[in-house]
Structures are given as C-alpha cells and as structure tokens.
Short mmCIF file of C-alpha atoms in Angstrom, two decimals:
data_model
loop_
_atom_site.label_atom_id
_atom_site.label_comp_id
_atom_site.label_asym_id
_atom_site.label_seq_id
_atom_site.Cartn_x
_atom_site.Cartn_y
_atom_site.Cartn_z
CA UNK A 1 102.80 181.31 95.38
CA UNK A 2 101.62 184.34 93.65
CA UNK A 3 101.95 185.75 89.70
CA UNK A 4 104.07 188.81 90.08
CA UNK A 5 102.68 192.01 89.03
CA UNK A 6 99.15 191.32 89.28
CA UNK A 7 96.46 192.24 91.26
CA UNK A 8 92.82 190.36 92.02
CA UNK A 9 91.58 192.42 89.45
CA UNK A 10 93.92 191.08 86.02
CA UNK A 11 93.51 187.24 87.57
CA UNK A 12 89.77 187.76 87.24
CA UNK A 13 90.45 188.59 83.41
CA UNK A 14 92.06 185.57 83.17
CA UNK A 15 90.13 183.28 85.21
CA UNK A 16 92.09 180.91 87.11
CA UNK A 17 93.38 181.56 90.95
CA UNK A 18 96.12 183.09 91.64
CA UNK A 19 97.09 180.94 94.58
CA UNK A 20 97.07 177.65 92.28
CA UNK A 21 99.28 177.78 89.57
CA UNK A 22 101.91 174.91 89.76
CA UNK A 23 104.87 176.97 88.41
CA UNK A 24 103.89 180.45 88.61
CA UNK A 25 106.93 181.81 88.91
CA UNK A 26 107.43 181.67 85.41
CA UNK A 27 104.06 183.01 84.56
CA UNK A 28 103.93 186.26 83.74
CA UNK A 29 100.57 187.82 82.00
CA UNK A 30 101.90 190.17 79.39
CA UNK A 31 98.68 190.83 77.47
CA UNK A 32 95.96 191.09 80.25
CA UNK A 33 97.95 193.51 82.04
CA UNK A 34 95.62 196.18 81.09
CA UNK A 35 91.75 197.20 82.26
CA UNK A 36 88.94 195.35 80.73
CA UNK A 37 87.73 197.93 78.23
CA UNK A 38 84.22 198.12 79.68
CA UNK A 39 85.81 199.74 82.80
CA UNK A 40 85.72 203.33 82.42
CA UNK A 41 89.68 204.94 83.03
CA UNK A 42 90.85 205.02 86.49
CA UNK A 43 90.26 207.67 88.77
CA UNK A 44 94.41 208.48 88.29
CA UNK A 45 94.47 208.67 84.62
CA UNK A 46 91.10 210.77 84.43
CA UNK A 47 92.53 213.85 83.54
CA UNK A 48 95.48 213.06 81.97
CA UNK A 49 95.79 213.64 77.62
CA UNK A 50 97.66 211.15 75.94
CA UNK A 51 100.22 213.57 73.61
CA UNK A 52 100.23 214.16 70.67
CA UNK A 53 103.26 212.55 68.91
CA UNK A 54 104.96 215.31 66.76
CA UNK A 55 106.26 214.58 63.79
CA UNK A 56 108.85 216.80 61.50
CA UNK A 57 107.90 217.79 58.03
CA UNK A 58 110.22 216.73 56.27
CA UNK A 59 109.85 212.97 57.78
CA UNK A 60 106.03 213.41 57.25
CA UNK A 61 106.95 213.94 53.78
CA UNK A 62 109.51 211.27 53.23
CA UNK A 63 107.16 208.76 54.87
CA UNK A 64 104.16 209.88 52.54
CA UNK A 65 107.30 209.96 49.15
CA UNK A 66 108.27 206.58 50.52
CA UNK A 67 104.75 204.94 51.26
CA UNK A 68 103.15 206.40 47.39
CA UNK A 69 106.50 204.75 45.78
CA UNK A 70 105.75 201.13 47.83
CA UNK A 71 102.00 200.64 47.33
CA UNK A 72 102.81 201.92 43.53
CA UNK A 73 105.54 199.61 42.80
CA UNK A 74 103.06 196.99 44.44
CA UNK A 75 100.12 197.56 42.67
CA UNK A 76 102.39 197.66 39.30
CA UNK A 77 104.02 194.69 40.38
CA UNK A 78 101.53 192.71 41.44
CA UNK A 79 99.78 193.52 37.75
CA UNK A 80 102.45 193.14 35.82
CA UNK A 81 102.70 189.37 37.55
CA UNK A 82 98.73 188.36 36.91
CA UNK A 83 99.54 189.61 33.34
CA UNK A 84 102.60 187.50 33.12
CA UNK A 85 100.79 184.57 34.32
CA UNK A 86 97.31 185.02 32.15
CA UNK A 87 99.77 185.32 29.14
CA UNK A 88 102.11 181.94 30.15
CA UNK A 89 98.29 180.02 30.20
CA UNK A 90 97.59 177.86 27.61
CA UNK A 91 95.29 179.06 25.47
CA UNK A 92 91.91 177.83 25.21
CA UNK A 93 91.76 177.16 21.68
CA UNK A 94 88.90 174.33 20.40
CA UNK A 95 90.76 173.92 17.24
CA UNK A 96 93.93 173.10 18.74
CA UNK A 97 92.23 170.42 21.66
CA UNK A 98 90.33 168.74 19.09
CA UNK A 99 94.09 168.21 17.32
CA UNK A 100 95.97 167.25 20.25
CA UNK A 101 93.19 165.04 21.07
CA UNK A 102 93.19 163.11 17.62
CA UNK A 103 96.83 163.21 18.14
CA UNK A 104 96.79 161.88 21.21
CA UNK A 105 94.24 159.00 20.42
CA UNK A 106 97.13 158.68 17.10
CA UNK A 107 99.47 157.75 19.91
CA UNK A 108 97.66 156.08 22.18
CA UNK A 109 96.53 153.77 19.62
CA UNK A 110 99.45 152.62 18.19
CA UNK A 111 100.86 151.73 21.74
CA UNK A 112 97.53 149.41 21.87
CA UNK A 113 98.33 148.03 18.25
CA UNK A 114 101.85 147.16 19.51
CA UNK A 115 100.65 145.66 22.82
CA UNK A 116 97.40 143.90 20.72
CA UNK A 117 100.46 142.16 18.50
CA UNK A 118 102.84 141.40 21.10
CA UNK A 119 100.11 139.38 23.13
CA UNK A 120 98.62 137.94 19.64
CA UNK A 121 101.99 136.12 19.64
CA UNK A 122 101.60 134.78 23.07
CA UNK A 123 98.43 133.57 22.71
CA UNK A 124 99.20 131.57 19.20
CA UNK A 125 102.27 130.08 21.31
CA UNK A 126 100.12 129.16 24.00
CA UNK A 127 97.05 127.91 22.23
CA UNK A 128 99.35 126.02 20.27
CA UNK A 129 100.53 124.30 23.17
CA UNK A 130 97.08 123.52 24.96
CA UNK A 131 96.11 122.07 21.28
CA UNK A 132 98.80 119.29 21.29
CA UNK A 133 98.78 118.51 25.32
CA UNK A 134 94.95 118.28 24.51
CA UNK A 135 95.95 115.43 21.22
CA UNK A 136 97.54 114.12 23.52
CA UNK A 137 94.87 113.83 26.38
CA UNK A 138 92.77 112.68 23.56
CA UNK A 139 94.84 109.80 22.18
CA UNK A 140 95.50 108.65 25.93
CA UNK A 141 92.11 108.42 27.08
CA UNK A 142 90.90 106.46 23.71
CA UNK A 143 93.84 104.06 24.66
CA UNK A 144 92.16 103.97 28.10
CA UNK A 145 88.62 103.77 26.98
CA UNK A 146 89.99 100.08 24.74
CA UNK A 147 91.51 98.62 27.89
CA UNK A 148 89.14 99.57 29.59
CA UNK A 149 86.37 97.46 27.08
CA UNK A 150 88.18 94.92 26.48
CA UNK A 151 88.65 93.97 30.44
CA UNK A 152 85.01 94.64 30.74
CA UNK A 153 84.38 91.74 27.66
CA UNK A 154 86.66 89.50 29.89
CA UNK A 155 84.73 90.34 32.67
CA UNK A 156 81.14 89.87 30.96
CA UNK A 157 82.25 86.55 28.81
CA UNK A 158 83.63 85.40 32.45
CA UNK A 159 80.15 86.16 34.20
CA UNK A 160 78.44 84.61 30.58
CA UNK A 161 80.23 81.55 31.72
CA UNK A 162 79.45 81.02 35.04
CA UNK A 163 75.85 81.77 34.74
CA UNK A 164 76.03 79.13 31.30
CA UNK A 165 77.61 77.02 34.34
CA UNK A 166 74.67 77.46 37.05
CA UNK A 167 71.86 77.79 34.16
CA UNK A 168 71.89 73.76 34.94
CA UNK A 169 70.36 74.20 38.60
CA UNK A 170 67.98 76.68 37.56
CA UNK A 171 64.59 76.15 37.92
CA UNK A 172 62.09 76.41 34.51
CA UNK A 173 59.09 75.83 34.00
CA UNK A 174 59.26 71.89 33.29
CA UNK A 175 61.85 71.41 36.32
CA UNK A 176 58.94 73.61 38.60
CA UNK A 177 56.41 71.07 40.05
CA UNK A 178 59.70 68.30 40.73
CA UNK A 179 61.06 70.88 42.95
CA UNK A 180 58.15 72.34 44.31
CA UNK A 181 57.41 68.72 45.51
CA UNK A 182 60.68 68.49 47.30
CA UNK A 183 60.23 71.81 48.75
CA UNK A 184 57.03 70.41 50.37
CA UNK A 185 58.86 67.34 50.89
CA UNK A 186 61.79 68.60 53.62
CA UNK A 187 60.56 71.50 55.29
CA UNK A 188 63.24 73.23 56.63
CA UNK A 189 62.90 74.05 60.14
CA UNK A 190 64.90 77.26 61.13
CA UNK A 191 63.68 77.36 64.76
CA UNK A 192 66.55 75.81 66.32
CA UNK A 193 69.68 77.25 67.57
CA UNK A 194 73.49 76.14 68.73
CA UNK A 195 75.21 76.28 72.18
CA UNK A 196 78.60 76.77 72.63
CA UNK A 197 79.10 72.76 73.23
CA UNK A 198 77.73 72.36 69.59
CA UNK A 199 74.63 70.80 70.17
CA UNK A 200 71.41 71.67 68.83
CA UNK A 201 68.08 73.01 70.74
CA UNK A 202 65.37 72.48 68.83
CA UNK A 203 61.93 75.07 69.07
CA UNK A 204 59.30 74.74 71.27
CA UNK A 205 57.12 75.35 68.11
CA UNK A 206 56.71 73.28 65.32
CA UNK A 207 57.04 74.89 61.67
CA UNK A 208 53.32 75.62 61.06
CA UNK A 209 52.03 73.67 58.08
CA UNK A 210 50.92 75.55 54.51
CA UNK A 211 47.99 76.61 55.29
CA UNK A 212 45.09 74.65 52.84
CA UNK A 213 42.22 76.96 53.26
CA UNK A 214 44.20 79.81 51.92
CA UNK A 215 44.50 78.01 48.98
CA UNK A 216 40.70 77.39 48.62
CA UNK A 217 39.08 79.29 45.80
CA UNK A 218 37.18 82.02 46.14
CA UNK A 219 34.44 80.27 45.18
CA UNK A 220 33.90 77.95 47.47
CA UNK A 221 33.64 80.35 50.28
CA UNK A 222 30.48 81.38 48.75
CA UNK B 1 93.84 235.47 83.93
CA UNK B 2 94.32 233.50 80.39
CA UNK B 3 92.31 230.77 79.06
CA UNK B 4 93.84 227.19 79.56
CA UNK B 5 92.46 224.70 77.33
CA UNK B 6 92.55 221.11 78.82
CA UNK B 7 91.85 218.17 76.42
CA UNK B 8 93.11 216.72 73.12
CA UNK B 9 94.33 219.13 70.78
CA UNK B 10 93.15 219.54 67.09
CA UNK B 11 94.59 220.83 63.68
CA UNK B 12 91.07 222.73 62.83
CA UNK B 13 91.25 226.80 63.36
CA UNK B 14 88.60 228.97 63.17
CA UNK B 15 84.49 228.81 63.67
CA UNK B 16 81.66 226.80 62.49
CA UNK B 17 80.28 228.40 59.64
CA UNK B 18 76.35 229.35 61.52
CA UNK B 19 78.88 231.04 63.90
CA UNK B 20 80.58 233.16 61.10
CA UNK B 21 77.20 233.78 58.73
CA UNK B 22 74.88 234.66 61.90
CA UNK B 23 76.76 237.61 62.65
CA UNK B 24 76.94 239.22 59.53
CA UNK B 25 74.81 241.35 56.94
CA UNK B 26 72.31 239.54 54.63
CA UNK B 27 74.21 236.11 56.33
CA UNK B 28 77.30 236.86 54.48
CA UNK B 29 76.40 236.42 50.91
CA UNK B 30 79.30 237.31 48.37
CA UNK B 31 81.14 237.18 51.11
CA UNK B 32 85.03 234.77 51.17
CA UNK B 33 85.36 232.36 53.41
CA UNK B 34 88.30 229.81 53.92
CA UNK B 35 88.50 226.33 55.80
CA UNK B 36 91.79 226.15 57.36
CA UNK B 37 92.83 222.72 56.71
CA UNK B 38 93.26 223.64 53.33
CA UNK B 39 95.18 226.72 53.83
CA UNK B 40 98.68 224.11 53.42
CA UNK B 41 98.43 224.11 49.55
CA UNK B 42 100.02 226.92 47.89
CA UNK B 43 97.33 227.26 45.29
CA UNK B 44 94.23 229.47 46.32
CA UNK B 45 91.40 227.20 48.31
CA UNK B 46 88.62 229.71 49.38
CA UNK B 47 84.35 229.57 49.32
CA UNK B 48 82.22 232.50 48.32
CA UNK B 49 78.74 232.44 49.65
CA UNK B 50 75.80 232.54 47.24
CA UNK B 51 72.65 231.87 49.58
CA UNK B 52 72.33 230.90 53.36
CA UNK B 53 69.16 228.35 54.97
CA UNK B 54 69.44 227.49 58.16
CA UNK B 55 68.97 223.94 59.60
CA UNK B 56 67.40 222.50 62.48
CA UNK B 57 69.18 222.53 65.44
CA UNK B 58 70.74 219.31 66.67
CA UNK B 59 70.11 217.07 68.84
CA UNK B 60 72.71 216.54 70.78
CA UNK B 61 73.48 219.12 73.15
CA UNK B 62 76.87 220.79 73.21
CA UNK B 63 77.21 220.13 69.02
CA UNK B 64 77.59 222.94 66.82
CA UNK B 65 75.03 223.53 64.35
CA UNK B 66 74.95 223.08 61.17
CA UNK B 67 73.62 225.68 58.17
CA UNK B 68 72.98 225.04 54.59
CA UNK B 69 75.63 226.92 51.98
CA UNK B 70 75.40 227.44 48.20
CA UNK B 71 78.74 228.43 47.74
CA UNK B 72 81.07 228.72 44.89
CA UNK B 73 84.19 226.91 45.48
CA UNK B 74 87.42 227.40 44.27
CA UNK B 75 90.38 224.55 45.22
CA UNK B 76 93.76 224.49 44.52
CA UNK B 77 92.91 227.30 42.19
CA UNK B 78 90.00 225.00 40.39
CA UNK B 79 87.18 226.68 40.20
CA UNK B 80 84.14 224.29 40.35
CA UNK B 81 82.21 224.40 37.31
CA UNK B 82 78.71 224.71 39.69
CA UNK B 83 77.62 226.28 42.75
CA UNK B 84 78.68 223.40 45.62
CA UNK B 85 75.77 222.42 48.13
CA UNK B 86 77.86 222.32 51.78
CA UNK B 87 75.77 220.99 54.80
CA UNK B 88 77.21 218.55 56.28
CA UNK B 89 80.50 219.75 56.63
CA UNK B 90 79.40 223.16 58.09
CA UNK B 91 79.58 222.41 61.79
CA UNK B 92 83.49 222.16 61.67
CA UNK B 93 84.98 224.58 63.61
CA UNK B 94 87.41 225.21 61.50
CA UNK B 95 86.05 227.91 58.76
CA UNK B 96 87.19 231.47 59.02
CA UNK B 97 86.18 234.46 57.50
CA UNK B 98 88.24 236.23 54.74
CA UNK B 99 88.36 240.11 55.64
CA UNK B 100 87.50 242.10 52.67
CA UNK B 101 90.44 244.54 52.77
CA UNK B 102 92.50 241.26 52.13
CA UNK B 103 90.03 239.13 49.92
CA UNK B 104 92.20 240.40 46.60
CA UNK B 105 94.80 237.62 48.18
CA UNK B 106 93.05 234.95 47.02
CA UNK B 107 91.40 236.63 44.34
CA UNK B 108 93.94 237.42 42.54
CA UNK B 109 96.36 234.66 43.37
CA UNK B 110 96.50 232.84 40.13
CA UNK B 111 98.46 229.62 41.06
CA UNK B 112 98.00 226.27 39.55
CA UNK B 113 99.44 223.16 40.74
CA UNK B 114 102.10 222.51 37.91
CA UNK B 115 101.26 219.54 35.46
CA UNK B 116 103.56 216.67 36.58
CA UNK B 117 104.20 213.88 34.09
CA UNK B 118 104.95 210.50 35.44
CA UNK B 119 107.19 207.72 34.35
CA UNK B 120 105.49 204.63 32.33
CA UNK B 121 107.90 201.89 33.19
CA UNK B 122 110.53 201.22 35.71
CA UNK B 123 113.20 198.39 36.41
CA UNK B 124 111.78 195.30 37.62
CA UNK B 125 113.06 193.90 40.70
CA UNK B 126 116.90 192.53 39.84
CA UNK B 127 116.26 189.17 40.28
CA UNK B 128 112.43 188.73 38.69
CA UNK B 129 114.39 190.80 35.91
CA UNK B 130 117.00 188.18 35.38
CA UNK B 131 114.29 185.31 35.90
CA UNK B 132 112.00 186.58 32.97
CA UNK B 133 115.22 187.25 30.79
CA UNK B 134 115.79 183.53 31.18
CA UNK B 135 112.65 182.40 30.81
CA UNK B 136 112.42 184.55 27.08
CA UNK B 137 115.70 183.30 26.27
CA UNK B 138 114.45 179.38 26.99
CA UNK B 139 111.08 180.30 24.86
CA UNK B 140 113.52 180.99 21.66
CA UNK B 141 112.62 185.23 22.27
CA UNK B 142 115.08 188.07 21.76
CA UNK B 143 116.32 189.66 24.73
CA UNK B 144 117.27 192.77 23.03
CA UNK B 145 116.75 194.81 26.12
CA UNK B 146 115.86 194.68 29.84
CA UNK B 147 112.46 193.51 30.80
CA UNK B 148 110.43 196.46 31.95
CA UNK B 149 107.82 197.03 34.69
CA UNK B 150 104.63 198.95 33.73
CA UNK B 151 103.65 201.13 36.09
CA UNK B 152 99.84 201.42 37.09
CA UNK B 153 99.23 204.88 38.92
CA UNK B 154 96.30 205.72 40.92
CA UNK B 155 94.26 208.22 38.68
CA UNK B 156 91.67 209.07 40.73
CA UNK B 157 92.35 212.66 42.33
CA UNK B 158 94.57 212.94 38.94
CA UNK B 159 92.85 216.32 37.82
CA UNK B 160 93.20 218.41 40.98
CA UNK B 161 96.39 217.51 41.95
CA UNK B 162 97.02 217.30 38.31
CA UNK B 163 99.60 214.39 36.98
CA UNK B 164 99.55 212.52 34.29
CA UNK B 165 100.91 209.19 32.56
CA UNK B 166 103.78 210.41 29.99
CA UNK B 167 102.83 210.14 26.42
CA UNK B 168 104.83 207.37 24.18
CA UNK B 169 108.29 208.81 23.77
CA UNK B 170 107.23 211.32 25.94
CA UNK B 171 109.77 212.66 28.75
CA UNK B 172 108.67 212.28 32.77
CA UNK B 173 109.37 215.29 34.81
CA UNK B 174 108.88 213.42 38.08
CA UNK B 175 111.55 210.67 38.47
CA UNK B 176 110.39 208.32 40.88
CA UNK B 177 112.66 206.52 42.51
CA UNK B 178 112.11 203.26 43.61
CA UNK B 179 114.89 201.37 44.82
CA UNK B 180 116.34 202.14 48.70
CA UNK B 181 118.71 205.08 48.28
CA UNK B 182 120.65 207.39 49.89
CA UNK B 183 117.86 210.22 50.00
CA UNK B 184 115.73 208.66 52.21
CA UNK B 185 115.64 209.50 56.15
CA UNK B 186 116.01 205.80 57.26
CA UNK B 187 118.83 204.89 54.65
CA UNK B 188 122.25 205.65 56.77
CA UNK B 189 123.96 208.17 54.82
CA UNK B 190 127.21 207.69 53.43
CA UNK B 191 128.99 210.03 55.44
CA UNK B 192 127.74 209.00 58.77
CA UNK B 193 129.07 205.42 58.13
CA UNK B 194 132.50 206.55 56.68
CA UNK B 195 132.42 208.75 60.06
CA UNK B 196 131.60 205.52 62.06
#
C-alpha cells in the first residue's frame, strides 16, 4: 500500500516508509506536503512571481477604520477592567487589620469562653462521679483488707497452736545429749531397697561408723 | 523594443538620492526633493538640501549607495524645527527630484492636517454595562446614569497627524463608532438582505 499524493521525497520529511503503514489509506500528510525549506525552489517555479494581492481603497481603509476602532476599544477596555479590579481590592489599610484583628480575636475568644464553660460542666459531672466510684473502691477494699486480717489471725493462732502442740517433741538444750544418745544408739541404715515381692535386700556395705579421729582435738595431732 | 521588468513589484518611484545629487550643480543644494511614498498625504511632504558628503561605497555589490543629506524637512506641512541628518535612508530608490519651474507647488501649498478632537468615553459593552450597574446598585451606589468606558488613545504620532483628547465638556468632531454597523464593508447591508 502506498500514501496517496506523495512522493519519496515528502516520506523522507516524515520519516517512516511508505510501504509500511498499517492503514494508509486513511493517511493523508496535509502539512508536509511542501519542500523542506533548505531546498532552494524547484526548477518549475524558478521564474515564476507570486502576485501581488490587490486590494481596493476603500477596503484598505475600512480595514485600517475597523482595526484602529478594535485595538482602541481593547486597550480602553482592557484598562478600564485592571482599574475596576485595583479599585474592588481591599485596601491595605494597617489601621483597619490591626481592628479586624482585635475583632476577630473579640470573637474568637468568646467562642473559646463558651466552649471552656460548656466542658467545665462536664468535667465537674465527671470528676464528681470518679470521686464517689473511688469512696466506694475505698470503703470496699478496707472491708477486704479486715477479712482479709482477721482470716490471717485464724490462720496464725491455728499455726500458734500446732507448733504449741509439737513444741513437746522438740529438742532443747536439756532434752540434747538423751537424744543424741539414741541417735548413736539405732543407726539407721538406708542402704537397703524393696522388690516387687516386698522383701527387703539389704547393702553390701555396712553404714560406716562416726568416725573418732575426726573428733580428736587439734591438739593431739601435734 | 520596450523594457520588461521581471520580478516582484514595489510601491517606491523614483531614484536613490547619490543618483539624483551626482548629476547636478554644487550636488543639488537648495534644491526640492520629494520621496514618493509620502506623496499620498494631501499636506505638502518635500526635503530641501542644505549640504551633500558622500559615503563609502558599499559592500555589497549590486546595492545602491548611500550619501549623507542635511536637509530641511517639511512633513505633512510641519516644518522641522532643525536641519534633519538623512543617511541611512538615502539608498531608497524612491526619491525624485522637484523641477524648479514647479517647486512653488509645494512651496506655497499651505495645508495642515485639520485638528481632530476625539471622544473621551464610549458605551461599555451591553452586558459588562448591565453587570457593573448591578454590581453599584448591590454596593448601596446611585445609578444615576450609564456606566461609561474611558477611552485610552494612542498619543504617540498625536502631533503630526494632529488629534487630540476632547477637553471636559468639550465636543468630539470625530465620532468613532464602535459597535458593528451598517457602514462597514463586511456588515451585509440592509438592502441586500431585504433583496434576498
């Protein structure tokens, strides 16, 4: 397929093939039709003078009437419209900031005080309430705290008891030689152990006596 | 056989002016010389030559040469307060000389572009107009009258081709028209439509 009207020449201004164009039917270069300007004009054209377009007086001079009247009207417009807007500004006046600042902090801080108020009374409503839940807290956990002591004087006069009970067996120090001399009298021998029938296998070795030489003073050794 | 002249036409008619002053006595001083171009106002344009120095030649070849002119200069009947330096102008080929059975033409022609006084305000565009009205009547302003537009004029050539702003309370003598209307070339005129 080929563009239509077009030569190697306009495809190579606008630099694809012109055998691979998927739809170039539709394609038609409008602007590129012409020579690239560096080209100087074609041998056909050389001698020919473009003419000179003649125009009437009278429309030269409507034209120019017309044209003045436009780019005056314009001008005046277009003045008259900057003026306008300079004049619809608000003027830059220190005085009159500083007021409608002060005025504005006026404003702004009575719309605090009202807000500062309004939450006052939500706070007095709601610390109220946190002071009696905490009373109550309060009184609940003292209540807690006295059961609380007197099961732990049960509990201590109970233990007082039983040790009053087992201070009998203890051993003091006029009780100390009688038992030390019927530690020494039944040794306990622990080196024995149980089958499954129940009967009792005693150790190979016999408990090894206190040793007396240990007991020796220092000064003997000497 | 006549001359046929081949190539883009111009509006310039006449000489360069080292063609017209090389040719004549003592270069052609106190003598009148016009430049065509200007020949369309009705007032009197026209040079007289005070003192001729040539320049060097150009160059370029095939440019006309330029000369250096003290000349006193009248245009559109102004006379210019001081002799006028012209040099770089001169090479124009469009400068003619003024014969001097016929230089009381321009001597004596006394025109003066008449002294046109322009409008200071004009309508505003209808709808801005009503728009502004509005606005002035929402502000808590009088609308006693229509909203005018101030015109701003371009002042600069204001001497020679001599206008003016009207004066307060002053009457224009130009009436500028503003609006599309029936004078103008584009507008269809009224009896070519009732025609159609």
């Amino acid at each position: 397929m080929r563009i239509m009207n077009t030569n190697t020449l306009t495809t190579g201004i606008t630099r694809f093939c012109d055998t691979f164009i998927p739809n170039s039917v539709y394609t038609q270069c409008v602007r590129w039709k012409r020579k690239p300007i560096w080209l100087p004009p074609v041998k056909s054209k050389m001698f020919r003078i473009p003419k000179r377009p003649v125009i009437s007086t009278e429309e030269v001079l409507e034209l120019q009437r017309l044209n003045n009247n436009y780019r005056t009207y314009m001008t005046s417009l277009r003045s008259y419209l900057c003026h306008f807007e300079m004049q619809n500004k608000v003027q830059l006046d220190k005085e009159s900031i500083k007021q409608a600042e002060e005025e504005d902090f006026q404003t702004c801080s009575a719309i605090n005080d009202e807000w500062n108020a309004e939450v006052a009374k939500q706070r007095e409503v709601r610390l109220a309430n946190v002071r009696e839940k905490r009373k109550k807290y309060n009184l609940r956990k003292l209540l807690d705290k006295e059961k609380h002591e007197i099961k732990r004087k049960k509990y201590v006069d109970k233990q007082i008891k039983k040790a009053k009970e087992e201070a009998v067996t203890f051993i003091t120090a006029e009780n100390v030689d009688a038992a030390i001399e019927e530690c020494l009298a039944n040794i306990v021998d622990h080196n024995r152990a149980l089958d499954l029938q129940g009967n009792w296998h005693d150790g190979t070795y016999s408990p090894v006596p206190p040793l007396e030489e240990t007991q020796k003073p220092a000064v003997v050794k000497n | 056989m006549p001359i046929k002249f081949i190539g883009r036409t111009t509006d310039f008619k006449g000489k360069p002016l080292w063609e017209i002053l090389g040719n004549l006595k003592d270069f052609g001083v106190g003598r009148l010389v016009i430049r065509n171009r200007f020949q369309r106002y009705p007032e009197p344009c026209y040079m007289k030559i005070l003192k001729v120095a040539a320049m060097p030649p150009p160059d370029k070849p095939h440019t006309d040469r330029k000369v250096i002119v003290l000349v006193e200069r009248v245009f559109r009947g102004l006379k210019s307060p001081k002799p006028v330096q012209m040099d770089s102008a001169t090479y124009k080929a469009d400068y003619m000389l003024v014969p001097k059975d016929q230089e009381h033409l321009y001597l004596e022609n006394n025109k003066s572009p008449e002294e046109k006084i322009l409008p200071r305000t004009t309508d505003l565009p209808p709808l801005l107009s009503q728009i502004i009205a509005r606005q002035m009547k929402a502000r808590g302003d009088k609308v006693s009258e229509e909203p005018k537009l101030t015109l701003k004029y371009n002042f600069e050539g204001a001497s020679i081709k001599s206008y003016r702003l009207a004066e307060e309370g002053e009457s224009p003598t130009v009436k500028l028209n503003f609006s599309v209307d029936e004078s103008s070339v584009f507008f269809p005129k009224l009896e070519e439509t009732t025609s159609k």
